[in-house]
Structures are given as C-alpha cells and as structure tokens.
Amino acid sequence: MGKGPVSKQTRGLPPLVRALAFGCILLALLLCAQEVLAPKGGCIDGFYAEPEDTIDVIFLGSSHANAAFAPAQMWREQGFTGYVLYSWSQPMWVSYHYAVEAFKRQTPRVVVLEGFGLCYGTTYMTPADVDGTSDDYSLRIPPSLNRAALAVAMSRCQQNSPPFYRYLPMLRYHTRWKSLTAEDFTWFFQDHATTGKGYGPLQTVEEFPVPILEGEPEETPIYPQAEEYLYKLIALCRKKDVPLVFVVTPYETSGAEYGVFRRAARICAENGVPVLDYNTPGGRDIGFDYATDLADHSHVNTAGAQKISTDLAAYLAEHYGMPDKRGDAAYAAWDEAARMEHRDAQNITLRFTLDMAEYFRLLMQDKDLAAVITTQGDATEADPSAPRAVFRQWGLDTLPLEQSGMQGLYVVDGGKVVYQKTGAGPLEYTLSWGGHDVTLRSAADNSSTTVDGEEQSRNRPGVNVLVYDKVLDRVIQSISFSTLHAYSGYTA
C-alpha cells in the first residue's frame, strides 16, 4: 500500500517552537555544566537535606556562629530543632539572602543573627580578606533568582568585587574541568545531612584577658551597606512574622567593633529586636571564662559553645514558646543526631591528646572504642622507656620496645587486648569492625592499616594507632607516636 500525503502538522514543529526548545535544552545543559564545574563542599549543603518545615530556629552568621551554636545540644536540653546557616566571614548582605533562602524551605519560629558580619571594615579581617572568602563560599546555594540577587548584592556592596556576571560559575570556574572528579558529577545525588546541623566544634584552647571597658563604648559607624542589610533583614523577618534575635559571641574585640555592636544594639532596640551580648563583662552572665573557653582570638571552643548554647536555648524556649519535640516519632532522626553529636563530643578530648600515656588511658577506659596498633621500624631508636611503661600498664607485649628490629600487631576492644602478635616480621592480621574489613601489617619499612581497602595508617617509625568508634561506626583518628618525635603524638 502506498504512503498517503504527509500533513502539514507532521512535517515538524514550527521554527519558533523548535528554537525555543533548543534554547531550553541548551540552557539546561549550561546550568548542569556550571554546577558540575563549581567547587563542592559548601558550608550549607546539609541545610537542603533537612525536611521542609521542620526547623524551628535559623541561625545566621559567620564562622563565629558555626563555632558557638550547637543545635544538637539545644535539642537535647530543650527539644527544639535548629540549623546554623553560616558561611565563612558572612557579611550582612549574605546573611540577608541566606534568610531569604531559609524561608523558601522552612517556617522557623525564630531567626537568630550572630553580629560579626556588621563589623565589615572595622574588624581584624580586611575588607579584601572578607570579600575573597565570601566570593569563594557564599554563592554555594542552588541556582535561583535569590542566588542571582546575592551575586548582585556582593558586587554592589563589597569593596573588592568583580561585576555581578563574573560570579556565574561557568565564567568563574571554567578552568576546573581539568581537575574534575567523579564526585563533581555525583554530588547532587548524595545525602549531605549532618548530625551537627551547621555546628563546627573547636577543641583548642587559647587564653585571653577578660575585656575591660572603661565606660560605655561610643557608637562606631557601621559600613553603610551592612547597616542597610540589617534593616532589610529586620523588615524581612517582620514581613514573615518571625521574631529576630541579635547575638554577639565572645572574641578578642577592638574598641571600634564594640562601637559597631553598640550602634547595632540601638537599631535593634528601636525595632523591637532583643540583643543577647555574650561578649562584654556586662553581658549575659553564663560563666564564660576567657582563659579556657576560646579556641583562638576569634572563636569560642567547645566549652564556650556549650555555655552559650545552653543559655541561648533556655532563652529561646522561655521567650518564644519553643515546642519540645523530643520523643516525637516524626523527629526520631533528631534524637539520633543528638546522640551521635554527644558521642562525637566525648571523643574530642582523645583526638586532641598527644601524650601517649594519657592517650592510652582514655582509649582503654572507653568501652565503645576499638583500636589497632602497629609498629614500624626500630622502636628502640628513641628512648622507649615511656612507651614501654604504657604497653606494660595495658597488657601489651613490649618486645618491639625491648629489642631492636622486632615488630608488633595489637587489637584492643572496649579496653581489652583481644589480639597481639610480636616478632621479627613482617606480621599480618585481618579482622572486621562492624562489617568493615581491616588488614594490619607491621614491618621494618612499613606500617599499614587498611579499612575496606583504603590505607589509614600514619606509617611512621614507632607506634601507629587507628581508633574506631563502635557507636559512630567509623574511624575517628589515625595517630602515630613516633621515634621521630620522641613518642609524642603526631597526626599530620
């Protein structure tokens, strides 16, 4: 049978429709390409893994907020949810657009603003430093009109910035194609949920004097665009009918910065925004100790964060009727996240301990830790008396610390030695940690510990330790007590 005439409608789409379709496909490909090219691992990836309309408090701010606000602790103590939507050196215009981003997914009961971003141009970081850091990290939010508006705001507000269109990932990161990895293509399909909810604990301790203020500091002018966006954030929260709380966390603060916070406090008072000042002797009395609660000149450590988070959580619960969702099946993931964060916090002391005797005491007294210990090289090349005493205390064969050229493999679990083998080497042993395959090797020229085929050992002459947390189901540290460092702990 012959074919009939082809109708006009079947000859193809009209040219305009075909052009529009081609343009849409090209645009979609360009958007995908630029997201692949953009660096991964932004500060707020975990925020998008949170279910919509489940976050009670949004915390905005810089790394000061990241170090000071612990949502999992607040959950344990008061039962409400929170997320720290921070970015490094976050200036006020970024805080505002992050708030816009937050309101697209969440209906928070309260927004908390950490105030360091108002000190643009008056703080220890120069505007160029802030701008460079902000350029690298602030735009790591999904493509949207809000991201475009943020790029425009950064171009307009920063002292050092390119035209806004230069923030397009395709233009900014086009040379990254040379170093792309599989993760760049699979990143968007991965789960980036975190138990910390934007909190980044710092364990180091640096002592600073208690600030002494002679009278009330005079107001310091705020960088105009920073003040503009403070007003815009106040207006945004008022429009959303969500209370805003202004917080200043402790750090080594200049007189000009105190003046900025004084002006900000006046603006807040005029607009019904409460101020919680943890940064002055006359601020909130939480027992903050400048000798023990700072990690460095600009961030609180875990001890300081615990005090701030306890007080702030109690304040929010008292003044804003925060719901207690503990025990609610819909929020069971928060119970688990809080448990995991609490467990992780318990390990911090161990991870920052470099004295071998104290390290093994902490390790062997924790029933939820397991470890493998391997030796490498001649363990007698440095004075072995101290590590030998440690081995004897915990029932580990001291042969590698007694005789030159001897090696040792050891496995401890919950404070008990469950396997050990010593001799001339090379020595090998395999075991399983929660379904993970672990292989140990000890020899004169190599110390190897692989977990699921991935090398984890520090492989230093002396004693190498790999620690596994059974609750967290992951390796928490690889450390060496090396003859190269007189058996002091080394993690680099």
Coordinates of C-alpha atoms in Angstrom, one line a residue:
M1 CA 0.0 0.0 0.0
G2 CA 1.5 3.4 -0.9
K3 CA 2.0 6.1 1.7
G4 CA -0.5 8.9 1.9
P5 CA 0.4 12.5 1.7
V6 CA 2.2 13.9 4.7
S7 CA 0.1 16.5 6.5
K8 CA 1.4 19.9 7.4
Q9 CA 1.3 19.1 11.1
T10 CA 3.6 16.1 10.8
R11 CA 6.4 17.9 8.9
G12 CA 7.9 19.1 12.2
L13 CA 7.4 21.7 14.8
P14 CA 7.2 25.4 13.7
P15 CA 10.7 27.1 13.6
L16 CA 9.9 29.3 16.7
V17 CA 8.9 26.3 18.8
R18 CA 12.0 24.4 17.7
A19 CA 14.2 27.4 18.5
L20 CA 12.6 27.7 22.0
A21 CA 13.0 24.0 22.7
F22 CA 16.6 24.2 21.6
G23 CA 17.2 27.2 23.8
C24 CA 15.6 25.5 26.8
I25 CA 17.8 22.4 26.3
L26 CA 20.9 24.5 25.8
L27 CA 20.1 26.5 29.0
A28 CA 19.5 23.3 31.0
L29 CA 22.8 21.9 29.8
L30 CA 24.7 25.1 30.7
L31 CA 23.1 25.1 34.2
C32 CA 24.1 21.5 34.7
A33 CA 27.6 22.2 33.4
Q34 CA 28.2 25.2 35.6
E35 CA 27.0 23.3 38.7
V36 CA 29.4 20.4 37.8
L37 CA 32.3 22.9 37.4
A38 CA 31.5 24.8 40.7
P39 CA 33.6 23.7 43.8
K40 CA 31.7 21.3 46.1
G41 CA 31.5 21.1 49.9
G42 CA 29.8 24.4 50.7
C43 CA 29.0 25.4 54.2
I44 CA 25.3 24.9 53.9
D45 CA 24.9 21.7 51.9
G46 CA 23.4 19.9 54.9
F47 CA 20.6 22.5 55.1
Y48 CA 19.0 21.3 51.9
A49 CA 18.9 17.7 53.4
E50 CA 16.6 18.8 56.2
P51 CA 12.9 18.1 55.5
E52 CA 10.9 21.2 54.7
D53 CA 9.1 23.0 57.6
T54 CA 10.9 21.1 60.3
I55 CA 13.4 23.7 61.6
D56 CA 12.3 25.8 64.5
V57 CA 15.3 28.2 64.7
I58 CA 17.5 29.5 61.8
F59 CA 20.9 30.8 63.0
L60 CA 22.7 33.2 60.6
G61 CA 26.3 34.4 60.8
S62 CA 29.9 33.8 60.2
S63 CA 32.3 31.1 61.5
H64 CA 31.7 32.7 64.9
A65 CA 28.1 31.3 64.7
N66 CA 29.5 28.0 63.4
A67 CA 31.7 27.6 66.4
A68 CA 29.2 28.9 69.1
F69 CA 25.7 27.5 68.3
A70 CA 25.2 23.7 68.8
P71 CA 21.7 22.8 67.6
A72 CA 22.0 19.1 68.7
Q73 CA 22.8 20.2 72.2
M74 CA 19.8 22.6 72.2
W75 CA 17.7 19.7 71.1
R76 CA 19.0 17.5 74.0
E77 CA 18.3 20.3 76.5
Q78 CA 15.1 22.0 75.2
G79 CA 13.7 19.8 72.4
F80 CA 13.5 22.2 69.5
T81 CA 15.3 22.0 66.1
G82 CA 17.7 24.4 64.6
Y83 CA 20.2 24.9 61.8
V84 CA 23.3 27.1 61.6
L85 CA 23.1 28.6 58.1
Y86 CA 26.6 30.1 58.2
S87 CA 29.3 30.9 55.7
W88 CA 32.9 32.0 56.3
S89 CA 33.2 35.7 57.2
Q90 CA 29.5 36.1 56.3
P91 CA 28.8 39.8 55.8
M92 CA 25.3 41.2 56.3
W93 CA 24.2 41.1 52.7
V94 CA 24.9 37.4 52.6
S95 CA 23.0 36.9 55.9
Y96 CA 20.0 38.6 54.4
H97 CA 20.0 36.4 51.3
Y98 CA 20.6 33.3 53.3
A99 CA 17.5 34.2 55.3
V100 CA 15.6 34.5 52.1
E101 CA 16.9 31.1 51.1
A102 CA 15.8 29.7 54.5
F103 CA 12.3 31.0 54.2
K104 CA 11.9 29.2 50.9
R105 CA 12.2 25.8 52.7
Q106 CA 11.4 26.4 56.3
T107 CA 8.9 28.3 58.5
P108 CA 11.1 29.0 61.6
R109 CA 9.7 30.3 64.8
V110 CA 12.8 32.5 65.4
V111 CA 15.8 33.8 63.4
V112 CA 19.0 34.4 65.3
L113 CA 21.6 36.7 63.8
E114 CA 25.2 36.5 65.0
G115 CA 26.5 40.0 64.6
F116 CA 30.1 39.7 63.4
G117 CA 29.1 40.5 59.8
L118 CA 28.3 44.0 60.8
C119 CA 31.9 44.7 61.5
Y120 CA 32.9 44.8 57.8
G121 CA 35.8 47.3 57.5
T122 CA 36.3 47.6 61.3
T123 CA 37.5 44.2 62.3
Y124 CA 40.7 42.2 62.3
M125 CA 39.9 40.9 58.8
T126 CA 40.4 43.5 56.0
P127 CA 37.6 44.0 53.5
A128 CA 39.7 42.3 50.9
D129 CA 40.0 39.2 53.1
V130 CA 36.3 39.1 53.8
D131 CA 35.5 39.7 50.1
G132 CA 37.8 36.9 48.9
T133 CA 36.4 34.4 51.4
S134 CA 32.8 35.4 50.6
D135 CA 33.5 35.1 46.9
D136 CA 34.7 31.6 47.4
Y137 CA 31.9 30.3 49.7
S138 CA 28.8 32.5 49.8
L139 CA 27.3 31.6 46.5
R140 CA 27.1 27.8 47.0
I141 CA 23.4 27.8 47.0
P142 CA 21.2 26.2 44.2
P143 CA 20.6 28.3 41.1
S144 CA 17.7 30.6 41.7
L145 CA 16.7 34.3 41.5
N146 CA 17.9 34.6 45.1
R147 CA 21.4 33.4 44.1
A148 CA 21.4 35.9 41.2
A149 CA 20.3 38.7 43.7
L150 CA 23.0 37.7 46.1
A151 CA 25.6 38.0 43.3
V152 CA 24.3 41.4 42.5
A153 CA 24.4 42.4 46.2
M154 CA 28.0 41.1 46.6
S155 CA 29.1 43.1 43.5
R156 CA 27.4 46.2 44.8
C157 CA 28.3 46.0 48.5
Q158 CA 31.8 44.7 48.6
Q159 CA 34.8 47.0 48.4
N160 CA 36.6 44.5 46.2
S161 CA 34.4 42.6 43.8
P162 CA 34.0 41.9 40.0
P163 CA 30.9 42.8 38.1
F164 CA 28.0 40.5 39.2
Y165 CA 28.0 38.5 36.0
R166 CA 31.6 37.3 36.8
Y167 CA 30.1 35.3 39.6
L168 CA 28.5 32.9 37.1
P169 CA 30.1 29.5 37.8
M170 CA 30.7 29.0 34.1
L171 CA 32.9 32.1 33.9
R172 CA 34.4 31.8 37.4
Y173 CA 35.3 28.1 37.4
H174 CA 35.6 27.2 33.7
T175 CA 39.2 26.1 34.2
R176 CA 38.2 23.5 36.8
W177 CA 37.3 21.0 34.0
K178 CA 41.0 19.8 34.2
S179 CA 40.6 18.6 37.8
L180 CA 37.0 17.3 37.9
T181 CA 36.4 14.1 39.7
A182 CA 33.6 11.6 39.9
E183 CA 32.3 13.4 43.0
D184 CA 31.6 16.5 40.9
F185 CA 29.1 14.6 38.9
T186 CA 27.5 12.6 41.8
W187 CA 27.4 15.4 44.4
F188 CA 23.8 16.3 43.6
F189 CA 22.6 12.8 44.2
Q190 CA 24.3 12.4 47.6
D191 CA 22.8 12.8 51.1
H192 CA 24.6 15.7 52.8
A193 CA 22.7 15.6 56.1
T194 CA 24.8 16.2 59.1
T195 CA 24.3 15.5 62.8
G196 CA 26.0 18.8 63.6
K197 CA 23.3 20.9 61.8
G198 CA 25.8 23.6 60.9
Y199 CA 27.8 23.4 64.2
G200 CA 31.6 23.1 63.9
P201 CA 33.2 22.3 67.3
L202 CA 36.6 23.6 68.1
Q203 CA 38.7 22.0 70.8
T204 CA 41.8 24.1 71.0
V205 CA 42.3 26.4 74.0
E206 CA 44.0 29.8 73.9
E207 CA 43.9 32.1 76.9
F208 CA 42.9 35.8 76.6
P209 CA 42.5 38.5 79.2
V210 CA 39.0 39.4 80.3
P211 CA 37.9 42.6 78.3
I212 CA 37.9 45.7 80.3
L213 CA 35.6 48.5 79.2
E214 CA 36.1 52.0 80.6
G215 CA 32.5 53.2 80.5
E216 CA 30.1 52.6 77.6
P217 CA 31.8 52.5 74.2
E218 CA 30.9 55.2 71.8
E219 CA 29.0 54.2 68.7
T220 CA 31.0 53.4 65.6
P221 CA 29.5 54.0 62.2
I222 CA 28.6 50.7 60.5
Y223 CA 29.6 50.1 56.9
P224 CA 26.6 51.6 55.1
Q225 CA 25.7 48.5 53.1
A226 CA 26.0 46.3 56.2
E227 CA 23.6 48.6 58.1
E228 CA 21.3 48.7 55.0
Y229 CA 21.0 44.9 55.1
L230 CA 20.5 44.8 58.8
Y231 CA 17.4 47.0 58.3
K232 CA 16.4 44.7 55.4
L233 CA 16.7 41.6 57.5
I234 CA 14.6 43.2 60.2
A235 CA 12.0 44.1 57.6
L236 CA 12.0 40.6 56.1
C237 CA 11.5 38.9 59.5
R238 CA 8.7 41.4 60.3
K239 CA 7.1 40.6 57.0
K240 CA 7.3 36.8 57.7
D241 CA 6.0 37.5 61.3
V242 CA 9.1 35.7 62.7
P243 CA 11.0 37.2 65.6
L244 CA 14.6 38.2 65.1
V245 CA 17.2 37.9 67.9
F246 CA 20.6 39.6 67.7
V247 CA 23.6 37.8 69.4
V248 CA 27.2 38.7 69.9
T249 CA 29.6 35.9 70.7
P250 CA 32.9 36.3 72.6
Y251 CA 36.1 37.1 70.8
E252 CA 39.1 39.4 71.1
T253 CA 37.2 42.6 70.2
S254 CA 38.5 46.0 69.3
G255 CA 37.1 49.3 70.5
A256 CA 35.7 50.1 67.1
E257 CA 33.9 46.7 67.0
Y258 CA 32.4 47.4 70.4
G259 CA 31.2 50.6 68.9
V260 CA 29.6 48.8 66.0
F261 CA 27.8 46.5 68.3
R262 CA 26.6 49.4 70.4
R263 CA 25.1 51.1 67.3
A264 CA 23.6 47.8 66.2
A265 CA 22.0 47.3 69.7
R266 CA 20.4 50.8 69.4
I267 CA 19.0 49.9 65.9
C268 CA 17.7 46.6 67.3
A269 CA 16.1 48.3 70.4
E270 CA 14.3 50.8 68.1
N271 CA 12.9 47.9 66.1
G272 CA 11.9 45.6 68.9
V273 CA 14.8 43.1 68.3
P274 CA 16.3 41.7 71.6
V275 CA 20.1 41.7 72.0
L276 CA 22.0 38.9 73.7
D277 CA 25.5 40.1 74.3
Y278 CA 27.9 37.4 75.4
N279 CA 31.0 39.5 74.6
T280 CA 31.3 42.0 77.4
P281 CA 31.7 41.8 81.1
G282 CA 28.3 43.4 81.4
G283 CA 26.7 41.0 79.1
R284 CA 24.8 37.8 79.9
D285 CA 26.4 36.0 82.9
I286 CA 27.0 32.4 81.7
G287 CA 30.3 31.9 83.5
F288 CA 32.3 32.4 80.3
D289 CA 36.0 32.1 81.0
Y290 CA 38.4 33.9 78.7
A291 CA 41.2 31.6 80.0
T292 CA 39.6 28.3 78.9
D293 CA 36.6 28.9 76.6
L294 CA 38.2 30.4 73.5
A295 CA 39.8 28.3 70.7
D296 CA 41.6 31.3 69.3
H297 CA 41.3 35.1 69.1
S298 CA 38.0 35.0 67.2
H299 CA 36.2 31.8 68.0
V300 CA 34.8 30.0 71.1
N301 CA 35.8 26.4 71.7
T302 CA 33.5 23.5 72.7
A303 CA 33.5 24.6 76.3
G304 CA 32.4 28.1 75.3
A305 CA 29.9 26.8 72.8
Q306 CA 28.3 24.6 75.5
K307 CA 27.7 27.6 77.8
I308 CA 26.4 29.8 75.0
S309 CA 24.1 27.1 73.6
T310 CA 22.6 26.2 77.0
D311 CA 21.8 29.8 77.8
L312 CA 20.6 30.7 74.3
A313 CA 18.4 27.6 74.1
A314 CA 16.8 28.4 77.5
Y315 CA 16.2 32.0 76.4
L316 CA 14.5 30.9 73.2
A317 CA 12.4 28.3 74.9
E318 CA 11.3 30.8 77.6
H319 CA 10.5 33.8 75.4
Y320 CA 9.2 32.2 72.2
G321 CA 7.3 29.1 73.4
M322 CA 9.5 26.7 71.5
P323 CA 7.9 23.2 71.2
D324 CA 9.5 20.2 72.9
K325 CA 9.6 17.6 70.2
R326 CA 11.8 15.0 72.0
G327 CA 10.2 11.6 71.8
D328 CA 8.1 12.6 68.7
A329 CA 8.4 9.8 66.2
A330 CA 8.4 12.3 63.4
Y331 CA 11.7 13.7 64.8
A332 CA 13.4 10.5 65.7
A333 CA 16.3 11.4 63.5
W334 CA 17.0 14.4 65.8
D335 CA 17.2 12.1 68.8
E336 CA 19.8 10.0 66.9
A337 CA 21.6 13.1 65.6
A338 CA 21.9 14.4 69.2
R339 CA 23.1 11.1 70.4
M340 CA 25.8 10.9 67.7
E341 CA 26.9 14.5 68.3
H342 CA 27.1 13.9 72.0
R343 CA 29.2 10.8 71.3
D344 CA 31.4 12.7 68.9
A345 CA 32.0 15.4 71.5
Q346 CA 33.1 12.7 74.0
N347 CA 35.9 11.8 71.6
I348 CA 37.3 15.3 71.2
T349 CA 39.5 15.1 74.3
L350 CA 41.1 11.9 73.0
R351 CA 41.6 13.3 69.5
F352 CA 43.5 16.3 70.9
T353 CA 45.6 14.4 73.4
L354 CA 49.3 14.0 72.3
D355 CA 50.7 12.5 75.5
M356 CA 51.0 8.7 74.9
A357 CA 50.2 7.7 78.5
E358 CA 47.1 9.9 78.7
Y359 CA 46.0 8.8 75.2
F360 CA 46.1 5.1 76.0
R361 CA 44.3 5.8 79.4
L362 CA 41.4 7.5 77.5
L363 CA 41.4 4.8 74.8
M364 CA 41.4 1.8 77.1
Q365 CA 38.8 3.2 79.5
D366 CA 36.1 3.7 76.8
K367 CA 34.1 0.6 76.2
D368 CA 32.8 1.9 72.9
L369 CA 36.2 2.3 71.3
A370 CA 38.3 -0.2 69.5
A371 CA 41.8 0.3 68.1
V372 CA 44.6 -1.4 66.1
I373 CA 48.2 -0.7 67.0
T374 CA 51.1 -1.4 64.6
T375 CA 54.8 -0.8 64.9
Q376 CA 57.2 0.2 62.2
G377 CA 61.0 0.2 62.0
D378 CA 63.2 0.1 65.1
A379 CA 61.1 1.2 68.1
T380 CA 64.2 1.5 70.2
E381 CA 65.7 4.3 68.2
A382 CA 64.2 6.8 70.6
D383 CA 64.1 6.3 74.3
P384 CA 61.5 3.6 74.7
S385 CA 61.1 3.7 78.5
A386 CA 57.9 5.8 78.5
P387 CA 56.0 3.9 75.8
R388 CA 57.3 0.6 77.3
A389 CA 55.6 1.6 80.6
V390 CA 52.4 2.4 78.7
F391 CA 52.4 -1.0 77.0
R392 CA 53.0 -2.8 80.3
Q393 CA 50.2 -0.9 82.0
W394 CA 47.7 -2.1 79.5
G395 CA 48.9 -5.6 78.9
L396 CA 50.6 -5.1 75.5
D397 CA 53.7 -7.2 74.7
T398 CA 56.7 -4.9 75.0
L399 CA 59.0 -7.0 72.7
P400 CA 59.2 -4.3 69.9
L401 CA 60.2 -1.8 72.6
E402 CA 62.8 -4.1 74.1
Q403 CA 64.7 -5.5 71.1
S404 CA 65.8 -3.7 68.0
G405 CA 64.1 -5.0 64.8
M406 CA 61.1 -6.6 66.5
Q407 CA 57.6 -5.7 65.3
G408 CA 54.1 -5.9 66.9
L409 CA 50.4 -6.0 65.9
Y410 CA 47.8 -5.4 68.6
V411 CA 44.0 -5.2 68.6
V412 CA 42.1 -3.7 71.6
D413 CA 38.3 -3.5 72.0
G414 CA 36.5 -1.9 74.9
G415 CA 39.6 -1.7 77.0
K416 CA 40.7 -5.3 76.5
V417 CA 43.5 -6.7 74.4
V418 CA 41.8 -9.2 72.1
Y419 CA 44.8 -10.0 69.9
Q420 CA 48.5 -9.4 69.8
K421 CA 51.5 -10.8 67.9
T422 CA 55.1 -9.8 68.1
G423 CA 58.2 -11.0 66.3
A424 CA 60.8 -10.2 63.6
G425 CA 58.1 -9.5 61.0
P426 CA 56.7 -8.8 58.6
L427 CA 53.5 -9.5 60.5
E428 CA 49.9 -9.5 59.2
Y429 CA 46.4 -9.9 60.6
T430 CA 42.9 -9.3 59.4
L431 CA 39.7 -8.5 61.4
S432 CA 36.3 -6.9 61.0
W433 CA 34.9 -3.7 62.5
G434 CA 31.2 -3.5 62.2
G435 CA 31.3 -5.1 58.7
H436 CA 34.4 -3.2 57.6
D437 CA 37.3 -5.3 56.6
V438 CA 40.5 -4.3 58.4
T439 CA 44.0 -5.5 57.5
L440 CA 47.1 -4.8 59.5
R441 CA 50.8 -5.1 58.5
S442 CA 53.9 -4.4 60.5
A443 CA 57.4 -4.5 59.1
A444 CA 60.8 -2.8 59.3
D445 CA 60.0 -0.4 56.5
N446 CA 56.2 -0.2 56.6
S447 CA 53.2 0.0 58.9
S448 CA 49.9 -0.5 57.1
T449 CA 46.3 -0.5 58.3
T450 CA 43.6 -0.6 55.6
V451 CA 39.9 -0.3 56.2
D452 CA 37.8 -1.6 53.3
G453 CA 40.9 -1.4 51.1
E454 CA 41.8 2.2 52.0
E455 CA 45.1 3.0 53.7
Q456 CA 44.6 4.6 57.1
S457 CA 47.9 4.3 58.9
R458 CA 50.2 7.2 59.6
N459 CA 53.0 4.8 58.8
R460 CA 55.6 6.5 61.0
P461 CA 58.6 4.8 62.7
G462 CA 57.5 3.8 66.2
V463 CA 53.9 3.1 67.2
N464 CA 50.9 3.8 64.9
V465 CA 47.3 3.7 66.3
L466 CA 44.0 3.7 64.4
V467 CA 40.9 4.2 66.6
Y468 CA 37.3 3.1 65.6
D469 CA 34.2 4.2 67.4
K470 CA 31.6 1.4 67.6
V471 CA 28.7 3.9 68.2
L472 CA 29.5 6.1 65.3
D473 CA 30.6 3.2 63.2
R474 CA 33.6 5.0 61.8
V475 CA 37.3 5.6 62.3
I476 CA 37.8 8.7 64.4
Q477 CA 41.6 9.1 64.4
S478 CA 44.8 7.9 63.0
I479 CA 47.8 8.9 65.1
S480 CA 51.5 8.0 65.4
F481 CA 53.7 8.0 68.5
S482 CA 56.8 8.2 66.5
T483 CA 60.5 7.8 67.3
L484 CA 60.9 10.9 65.1
H485 CA 59.1 12.9 67.7
A486 CA 60.3 11.3 70.9
Y487 CA 57.0 9.4 71.1
S488 CA 54.8 12.5 71.2
G489 CA 51.6 12.2 69.3
Y490 CA 51.6 13.2 65.6
T491 CA 48.5 13.4 63.4
A492 CA 49.8 15.4 60.3

